[in-house]
Tab-separated table of C-alpha atoms and ligand atoms in Angstrom:
chain	number	residue	atom	x	y	z
A	1	MET	CA	53.592	248.257	-17.486
A	2	LYS	CA	56.733	247.403	-19.706
A	3	ILE	CA	58.639	246.193	-16.790
A	4	ILE	CA	55.584	244.453	-14.979
A	5	LYS	CA	55.260	242.378	-18.489
A	6	THR	CA	58.792	241.783	-18.477
A	7	LEU	CA	58.984	240.644	-14.512
A	8	LEU	CA	55.994	238.181	-15.143
A	9	VAL	CA	58.007	237.019	-18.208
A	10	ILE	CA	60.851	236.070	-15.909
A	11	PHE	CA	58.802	234.752	-13.457
A	12	ILE	CA	56.996	232.381	-15.376
A	13	VAL	CA	60.076	231.427	-17.409
A	14	SER	CA	61.585	230.906	-13.529
A	15	PHE	CA	58.295	228.787	-12.470
A	16	ILE	CA	58.707	226.501	-15.407
A	17	SER	CA	62.781	225.739	-15.465
A	18	ILE	CA	62.222	225.260	-11.175
A	19	PHE	CA	59.106	222.901	-12.253
A	20	LEU	CA	61.083	221.073	-14.854
A	21	THR	CA	64.186	220.761	-12.625
A	22	CYS	CA	62.360	219.353	-9.853
A	23	GLY	CA	60.418	217.118	-12.061
A	24	LYS	CA	63.637	215.873	-13.759
A	25	GLN	CA	65.208	215.030	-10.373
A	26	GLN	CA	62.190	213.128	-9.059
A	27	THR	CA	62.631	210.433	-11.530
A	28	ALA	CA	65.401	207.807	-10.706
A	29	PHE	CA	67.864	205.830	-13.088
A	30	GLU	CA	68.178	202.690	-11.731
A	31	ALA	CA	70.142	199.632	-12.586
A	32	THR	CA	70.629	196.197	-11.030
A	33	ASN	CA	73.288	193.607	-11.972
A	34	ILE	CA	75.355	190.705	-10.588
A	35	ILE	CA	79.350	191.867	-10.464
A	36	MET	CA	82.246	190.836	-8.113
A	37	GLY	CA	79.751	187.561	-7.139
A	38	THR	CA	76.768	189.673	-5.622
A	39	ILE	CA	74.364	192.412	-6.108
A	40	VAL	CA	75.138	195.905	-7.176
A	41	SER	CA	72.461	198.293	-7.530
A	42	GLN	CA	72.687	201.961	-8.366
A	43	ARG	CA	69.841	204.718	-8.254
A	44	ILE	CA	71.040	207.989	-9.598
A	45	TYR	CA	68.572	211.115	-9.974
A	46	GLY	CA	69.400	214.043	-12.369
A	47	ASP	CA	70.819	214.517	-16.151
A	48	ASN	CA	73.149	211.764	-17.470
A	49	SER	CA	72.198	209.475	-15.128
A	50	ASN	CA	72.072	206.487	-17.727
A	51	ALA	CA	75.254	207.760	-18.764
A	52	ALA	CA	76.727	207.543	-15.547
A	53	ALA	CA	75.004	204.044	-14.412
A	54	THR	CA	76.167	202.462	-17.716
A	55	GLU	CA	80.081	203.713	-17.210
A	56	ALA	CA	79.915	202.976	-13.555
A	57	THR	CA	78.941	198.928	-14.189
A	58	GLU	CA	81.719	199.289	-16.872
A	59	LYS	CA	84.028	200.198	-14.440
A	60	ILE	CA	82.759	197.254	-11.876
A	61	ARG	CA	83.236	194.845	-14.687
A	62	SER	CA	86.728	195.892	-15.342
A	63	LEU	CA	87.793	195.799	-11.682
A	64	GLU	CA	86.167	192.250	-11.495
A	65	GLY	CA	88.207	191.384	-14.264
A	66	ARG	CA	91.298	192.179	-12.635
A	67	LEU	CA	90.922	192.029	-8.828
A	68	SER	CA	88.830	188.537	-9.024
A	69	PHE	CA	90.069	185.835	-6.779
A	70	PHE	CA	88.223	183.195	-9.358
A	71	LYS	CA	88.960	184.488	-12.947
A	72	PRO	CA	92.208	182.874	-14.139
A	73	GLU	CA	93.242	185.741	-15.952
A	74	SER	CA	92.783	188.680	-13.407
A	75	GLU	CA	95.846	190.230	-12.100
A	76	ILE	CA	95.179	188.490	-8.631
A	77	SER	CA	95.032	185.109	-9.853
A	78	ARG	CA	98.390	185.805	-12.046
A	79	LEU	CA	100.085	187.186	-8.842
A	80	ASN	CA	98.950	183.937	-6.944
A	81	SER	CA	99.731	181.456	-9.402
A	82	SER	CA	103.509	183.351	-9.342
A	83	ALA	CA	103.782	183.136	-5.615
A	84	GLY	CA	107.318	181.851	-4.656
A	85	ARG	CA	108.388	182.808	-8.277
A	86	THR	CA	108.183	186.050	-10.026
A	87	LYS	CA	106.988	189.506	-9.458
A	88	ILE	CA	103.731	190.782	-11.466
A	89	LYS	CA	102.992	194.117	-13.115
A	90	LEU	CA	100.055	195.686	-11.847
A	91	SER	CA	97.513	198.309	-12.979
A	92	PRO	CA	97.249	201.930	-11.011
A	93	ASP	CA	94.100	200.432	-9.151
A	94	THR	CA	95.041	197.023	-8.184
A	95	PHE	CA	98.179	198.293	-6.904
A	96	PHE	CA	96.532	201.110	-4.726
A	97	ILE	CA	93.989	198.203	-3.272
A	98	LEU	CA	96.972	195.809	-2.071
A	99	SER	CA	98.582	198.869	-0.696
A	100	LYS	CA	95.298	199.664	1.388
A	101	SER	CA	95.137	196.244	2.303
A	102	ILE	CA	98.848	196.430	3.783
A	103	GLU	CA	98.027	199.652	5.561
A	104	TYR	CA	94.771	197.781	7.202
A	105	SER	CA	96.814	194.674	7.977
A	106	HIS	CA	99.111	197.198	10.103
A	107	LEU	CA	96.358	198.650	11.711
A	108	SER	CA	94.543	195.850	12.925
A	109	GLY	CA	97.444	193.848	14.498
A	110	GLY	CA	97.377	191.528	10.887
A	111	MET	CA	93.348	190.668	11.637
A	112	PHE	CA	92.511	192.164	8.284
A	113	ASN	CA	94.906	190.132	6.325
A	114	ILE	CA	94.559	189.537	2.329
A	115	MET	CA	96.834	186.670	2.561
A	116	VAL	CA	94.094	184.466	3.809
A	117	GLY	CA	93.889	183.011	0.341
A	118	PRO	CA	94.899	179.776	0.969
A	119	LEU	CA	92.285	179.582	3.354
A	120	VAL	CA	89.429	180.935	1.772
A	121	LYS	CA	90.091	178.505	-1.525
A	122	ARG	CA	90.168	175.755	0.726
A	123	TRP	CA	87.290	176.208	2.967
A	124	LYS	CA	85.269	177.355	0.241
A	125	VAL	CA	82.504	179.059	1.884
A	126	THR	CA	80.926	181.445	-0.559
A	127	GLY	CA	80.998	178.065	-3.266
A	128	ASP	CA	78.628	175.434	-3.752
A	129	ASN	CA	80.675	172.697	-2.101
A	130	PRO	CA	81.950	173.944	1.168
A	131	VAL	CA	84.891	171.947	2.867
A	132	ILE	CA	85.602	171.638	6.285
A	133	PRO	CA	89.841	171.138	6.161
A	134	SER	CA	91.250	168.943	8.518
A	135	PRO	CA	93.223	170.713	11.649
A	136	SER	CA	96.743	169.695	10.131
A	137	GLU	CA	95.540	171.225	6.731
A	138	VAL	CA	94.451	174.533	8.442
A	139	ARG	CA	97.658	174.729	10.738
A	140	SER	CA	100.059	174.087	7.212
A	141	LEU	CA	97.503	176.966	5.423
A	142	VAL	CA	98.051	179.132	8.207
A	143	ALA	CA	101.585	179.080	8.197
A	144	LEU	CA	101.534	180.751	4.487
A	145	ILE	CA	99.654	183.778	5.967
A	146	ASN	CA	101.990	186.910	6.402
A	147	TYR	CA	101.084	190.378	5.189
A	148	ARG	CA	105.206	191.006	5.378
A	149	ASP	CA	105.637	188.394	2.389
A	150	LEU	CA	103.065	190.429	0.082
A	151	ILE	CA	106.347	192.829	-1.753
A	152	LEU	CA	105.425	195.704	-3.233
A	153	ASN	CA	107.115	198.169	-5.409
A	154	LYS	CA	105.562	201.823	-5.976
A	155	ASN	CA	108.005	202.719	-8.581
A	156	GLU	CA	107.705	199.243	-10.791
A	157	LEU	CA	103.701	199.450	-9.996
A	158	THR	CA	104.640	195.132	-9.408
A	159	ALA	CA	103.823	193.123	-6.323
A	160	ARG	CA	105.465	189.627	-5.587
A	161	LEU	CA	104.437	187.128	-3.230
A	162	SER	CA	107.574	185.547	-1.297
A	163	LYS	CA	106.525	181.652	-1.020
A	164	LYS	CA	104.649	179.038	-3.098
A	165	GLY	CA	101.208	178.661	-2.110
A	166	GLN	CA	100.736	182.209	-0.973
A	167	LYS	CA	97.749	183.515	-2.299
A	168	VAL	CA	95.838	186.998	-1.811
A	169	ASP	CA	91.875	187.358	-2.067
A	170	LEU	CA	90.574	190.970	-1.992
A	171	GLY	CA	87.137	189.787	-0.993
A	172	GLY	CA	87.100	191.995	2.207
A	173	ILE	CA	87.894	195.479	0.340
A	174	ALA	CA	87.733	195.259	-3.530
A	175	LYS	CA	83.749	195.918	-3.492
A	176	GLY	CA	84.252	198.957	-1.426
A	177	PHE	CA	87.320	200.395	-3.434
A	178	ALA	CA	84.664	199.614	-6.533
A	179	ALA	CA	81.786	201.706	-4.632
A	180	ASP	CA	84.583	204.485	-4.333
A	181	GLU	CA	85.239	204.650	-8.060
A	182	VAL	CA	81.509	204.647	-8.927
A	183	LEU	CA	81.080	208.011	-7.069
A	184	LYS	CA	83.676	209.654	-8.797
A	185	ILE	CA	82.249	208.542	-11.967
A	186	TYR	CA	78.559	210.092	-10.904
A	187	ARG	CA	80.591	213.256	-9.859
A	188	LYS	CA	82.309	213.322	-13.029
A	189	HIS	CA	79.006	213.162	-14.696
A	190	GLY	CA	77.752	216.330	-12.602
A	191	ILE	CA	75.427	214.026	-10.468
A	192	LYS	CA	74.523	215.337	-7.521
A	193	SER	CA	72.089	212.887	-5.778
A	194	ALA	CA	73.061	208.829	-5.959
A	195	ILE	CA	73.399	205.788	-4.238
A	196	ILE	CA	75.205	202.909	-4.955
A	197	ASP	CA	75.137	199.246	-2.887
A	198	ILE	CA	77.833	196.623	-4.183
A	199	GLY	CA	76.997	193.954	-1.923
A	200	GLY	CA	76.405	195.853	1.781
A	201	ASN	CA	79.007	198.526	0.819
A	202	VAL	CA	76.872	201.520	0.334
A	203	SER	CA	77.860	204.930	-0.567
A	204	VAL	CA	75.669	208.031	-1.063
A	205	LEU	CA	76.340	211.053	-3.182
A	206	GLY	CA	74.668	213.978	-1.729
A	207	TYR	CA	71.412	213.857	0.103
A	208	LYS	CA	68.241	212.862	-1.737
A	209	PRO	CA	66.280	214.830	-4.468
A	210	ASP	CA	63.718	216.464	-1.731
A	211	GLY	CA	66.973	217.378	0.389
A	212	SER	CA	66.536	215.111	3.040
A	213	PRO	CA	69.227	212.665	4.023
A	214	TRP	CA	69.453	209.165	2.800
A	215	ALA	CA	68.292	206.426	5.257
A	216	ILE	CA	70.263	203.312	5.083
A	217	GLY	CA	69.237	199.900	6.711
A	218	ILE	CA	70.999	197.614	8.830
A	219	GLN	CA	69.973	193.762	8.756
A	220	ASP	CA	69.051	192.647	11.777
A	221	PRO	CA	71.423	189.520	11.767
A	222	SER	CA	68.656	187.012	13.108
A	223	LYS	CA	66.316	187.913	10.827
A	224	LYS	CA	65.480	187.286	7.164
A	225	ARG	CA	67.158	189.665	4.827
A	226	GLY	CA	65.717	192.862	4.261
A	227	ASN	CA	64.646	193.217	7.907
A	228	TYR	CA	66.302	196.235	9.719
A	229	ILE	CA	67.284	196.472	13.128
A	230	CYS	CA	68.647	200.227	12.569
A	231	SER	CA	68.124	202.861	9.717
A	232	ILE	CA	70.978	205.452	9.479
A	233	MET	CA	70.738	208.956	8.052
A	234	LEU	CA	73.742	210.146	5.806
A	235	ASN	CA	74.567	212.184	3.079
A	236	ASN	CA	77.986	211.815	1.664
A	237	LYS	CA	79.143	208.676	2.879
A	238	SER	CA	80.134	205.626	2.856
A	239	LEU	CA	78.470	202.249	4.663
A	240	SER	CA	79.802	198.931	5.010
A	241	THR	CA	78.897	195.682	7.148
A	242	SER	CA	80.358	192.529	7.734
A	243	GLY	CA	78.443	189.685	9.081
A	244	ALA	CA	78.476	186.248	10.013
A	245	TYR	CA	74.969	185.770	8.748
A	246	GLU	CA	75.823	187.462	5.172
A	247	ARG	CA	77.760	184.026	3.804
A	248	PHE	CA	78.170	180.837	5.689
A	249	PHE	CA	77.204	177.122	5.560
A	250	GLU	CA	76.069	174.506	8.304
A	251	LYS	CA	77.624	171.377	9.081
A	252	ASP	CA	76.417	169.098	12.144
A	253	GLY	CA	74.747	172.004	13.807
A	254	LYS	CA	77.724	174.120	13.699
A	255	VAL	CA	77.818	177.433	11.313
A	256	TYR	CA	80.907	178.414	9.589
A	257	HIS	CA	80.998	181.540	7.859
A	258	HIS	CA	83.370	183.359	5.625
A	259	ILE	CA	85.414	185.912	7.254
A	260	ILE	CA	88.817	183.941	8.550
A	261	ASP	CA	90.832	184.422	11.973
A	262	PRO	CA	94.236	184.642	10.161
A	263	THR	CA	95.569	183.053	13.485
A	264	THR	CA	93.479	180.127	13.530
A	265	GLY	CA	92.362	179.553	9.812
A	266	TYR	CA	88.833	179.312	11.344
A	267	PRO	CA	85.795	181.270	10.907
A	268	SER	CA	86.543	184.145	13.193
A	269	LYS	CA	84.751	183.851	16.736
A	270	SER	CA	84.239	186.729	18.707
A	271	ASP	CA	81.273	188.454	20.456
A	272	LEU	CA	80.011	190.001	17.442
A	273	GLN	CA	77.283	188.875	14.656
A	274	SER	CA	77.522	192.235	12.485
A	275	VAL	CA	79.523	195.182	12.348
A	276	THR	CA	78.847	198.280	10.181
A	277	ILE	CA	81.076	201.103	9.731
A	278	ILE	CA	80.841	204.659	8.133
A	279	GLY	CA	83.174	206.446	6.890
A	280	GLU	CA	83.840	209.210	3.931
A	281	SER	CA	85.296	206.688	1.773
A	282	SER	CA	84.101	203.013	1.067
A	283	VAL	CA	87.769	201.179	0.891
A	284	ASP	CA	88.344	202.134	4.292
A	285	THR	CA	84.880	200.998	5.823
A	286	ASP	CA	84.970	197.848	3.844
A	287	ALA	CA	88.542	196.949	5.191
A	288	LEU	CA	87.470	198.025	8.874
A	289	SER	CA	83.944	196.092	9.023
A	290	THR	CA	86.019	192.868	8.405
A	291	ALA	CA	88.607	193.350	10.531
A	292	THR	CA	86.449	194.712	13.923
A	293	PHE	CA	84.388	191.885	12.963
A	294	ILE	CA	87.440	189.714	13.881
A	295	LEU	CA	88.417	191.885	16.524
A	296	GLY	CA	84.970	191.986	18.693
A	297	LEU	CA	83.611	194.818	20.145
A	298	GLU	CA	86.546	195.810	22.825
A	299	LYS	CA	89.364	195.499	20.369
A	300	GLY	CA	87.060	196.586	17.479
A	301	LEU	CA	86.147	199.906	19.356
A	302	SER	CA	89.659	200.501	19.979
A	303	LEU	CA	90.556	200.241	16.497
A	304	ILE	CA	87.802	202.609	15.463
A	305	LYS	CA	89.212	205.018	17.893
A	306	LYS	CA	92.233	205.531	15.670
A	307	THR	CA	90.481	206.222	12.613
A	308	GLU	CA	87.789	209.233	11.430
A	309	CYS	CA	85.300	206.327	11.036
A	310	GLU	CA	81.990	205.517	12.887
A	311	ALA	CA	80.267	201.827	13.855
A	312	VAL	CA	77.863	200.035	14.933
A	313	PHE	CA	78.116	196.640	16.366
A	314	ILE	CA	75.792	193.951	16.943
A	315	THR	CA	76.594	191.744	19.673
A	316	VAL	CA	75.778	187.557	19.706
A	317	ASP	CA	73.372	188.466	22.898
A	318	ASN	CA	71.465	191.068	20.602
A	319	LYS	CA	72.849	194.351	21.927
A	320	ILE	CA	73.800	197.371	20.226
A	321	HIS	CA	76.541	199.367	20.986
A	322	ALA	CA	77.659	202.573	18.681
A	323	THR	CA	80.389	205.175	18.593
A	324	GLU	CA	78.702	208.715	20.181
A	325	LYS	CA	78.767	210.865	17.100
A	326	LEU	CA	75.975	208.436	15.465
A	327	LYS	CA	73.428	209.571	18.233
A	328	ASN	CA	71.378	212.011	16.115
A	329	MET	CA	71.584	209.940	12.786
A	330	ILE	CA	70.597	206.794	14.240
A	331	ASP	CA	67.221	204.707	14.833
A	332	CYS	CA	66.930	201.265	16.292
A	333	ASP	CA	64.429	198.586	17.510
A	334	ALA	CA	66.025	197.920	20.397
A	335	SER	CA	68.033	200.564	22.998
A	336	ILE	CA	71.451	201.816	21.753
A	337	GLU	CA	74.638	201.575	24.171
A	338	PHE	CA	76.878	204.793	22.971
A	339	HIS	CA	80.798	204.861	23.094
A	340	SER	CA	82.797	208.092	23.173
A	341	LYS	CA	85.601	207.802	20.934
A	342	LYS	CA	87.845	209.725	23.161
A	343	LYS	CA	90.651	207.623	24.199
B	401	AMP	P1	83.471	191.588	3.999
B	401	AMP	O1	82.331	190.628	3.339
B	401	AMP	O2	83.750	192.580	3.329
B	401	AMP	O3	83.731	191.261	5.579
B	401	AMP	O4	84.652	190.462	3.257
B	401	AMP	C1	84.426	188.874	3.440
B	401	AMP	C2	85.724	188.499	2.307
B	401	AMP	O5	86.805	188.570	3.036
B	401	AMP	C3	85.770	186.937	2.409
B	401	AMP	O6	84.709	186.206	2.029
B	401	AMP	C4	87.271	186.576	1.820
B	401	AMP	O7	87.108	186.580	0.895
B	401	AMP	C5	87.854	188.006	2.649
B	401	AMP	N1	88.428	187.372	4.114
B	401	AMP	C6	87.970	186.666	4.731
B	401	AMP	N2	88.957	186.819	5.917
B	401	AMP	C7	89.335	187.752	5.610
B	401	AMP	C8	90.400	188.616	6.636
B	401	AMP	N3	90.729	188.243	7.690
B	401	AMP	N4	91.043	189.744	6.217
B	401	AMP	C9	90.609	190.050	4.804
B	401	AMP	N5	90.074	189.197	4.031
B	401	AMP	C10	89.465	188.339	4.558
B	402	MG	MG1	85.160	193.974	4.162
């Protein structure tokens, strides 16, 4: 009788704790902020979610303070204003992103190129008063783009730009790095289930509390924001999208978007409307989505084959192409042509 009573007590206690755990996990802590010039949204489940979100927000703000192209006191602005003169001491985060950027410049044949800074500044696509520079001005600014002129010293943690007027802009990679840092913070707080979205760089930790994967929507480039053309089921992965529709302006019936082809100095022209890259780390998916967007479908696919990442391409004629591994993870409104990554 005593054993039965003890078992009953154990059963009731276990039931209550499972009930409480499940009950707690169902409640999400959500936070939305504007940081790094974009919308940052977090959804975190479990204990410590509030503290994890607060620390994550602080980290993104601190990164913005160091990496911003616009804030005069940022490490990047100091590097840019010292171009052709002196080297600048950097924080380890900034140094790491610059090193990663150079790695992706090599891998993409110079298409991912943070040295596009002078052109980003001149076109002002993301600002209130964008400008179409004259062809000769574009040519003179293109002459400043050379990622080999960004000199890094790993022992000193310093960087230097060789020529006056050169500028780096981390708009194509910094948000991805920030998303990776946020997941580290979540893990440190013991979080098992969370999602962070920093302006299209989405990273998911674990599964949803009900044990199913996260469904991430891919924007339909020809429809209003929030209309998805595909959804991808993911757990413990990062996803970044680059698209002409994200930031652009129109003048005399022509559309000028924010991703610059470093060889021409003009917004890139390819057969793509958007590219989504899926991988283990957001710093990689962010850089690769920008690079493949410029490269176009065929060259972009060749680049992805050299990496561990998967990709979804939406062409200007509204066709969807994806790497084969995504077959069981993706669901789209239109048919998908799958491509093997084997060479
Ligand atoms: P994303 O939305 O990640 O594709 O990044 C686009 C942003 O990256 C732009 O708004 C610029 O700040 C910057 N950018 C533009 N062209 C390039 C390029 N060729 N390589 C690297 N970054 C770029
Ligand atoms: Mg990017």
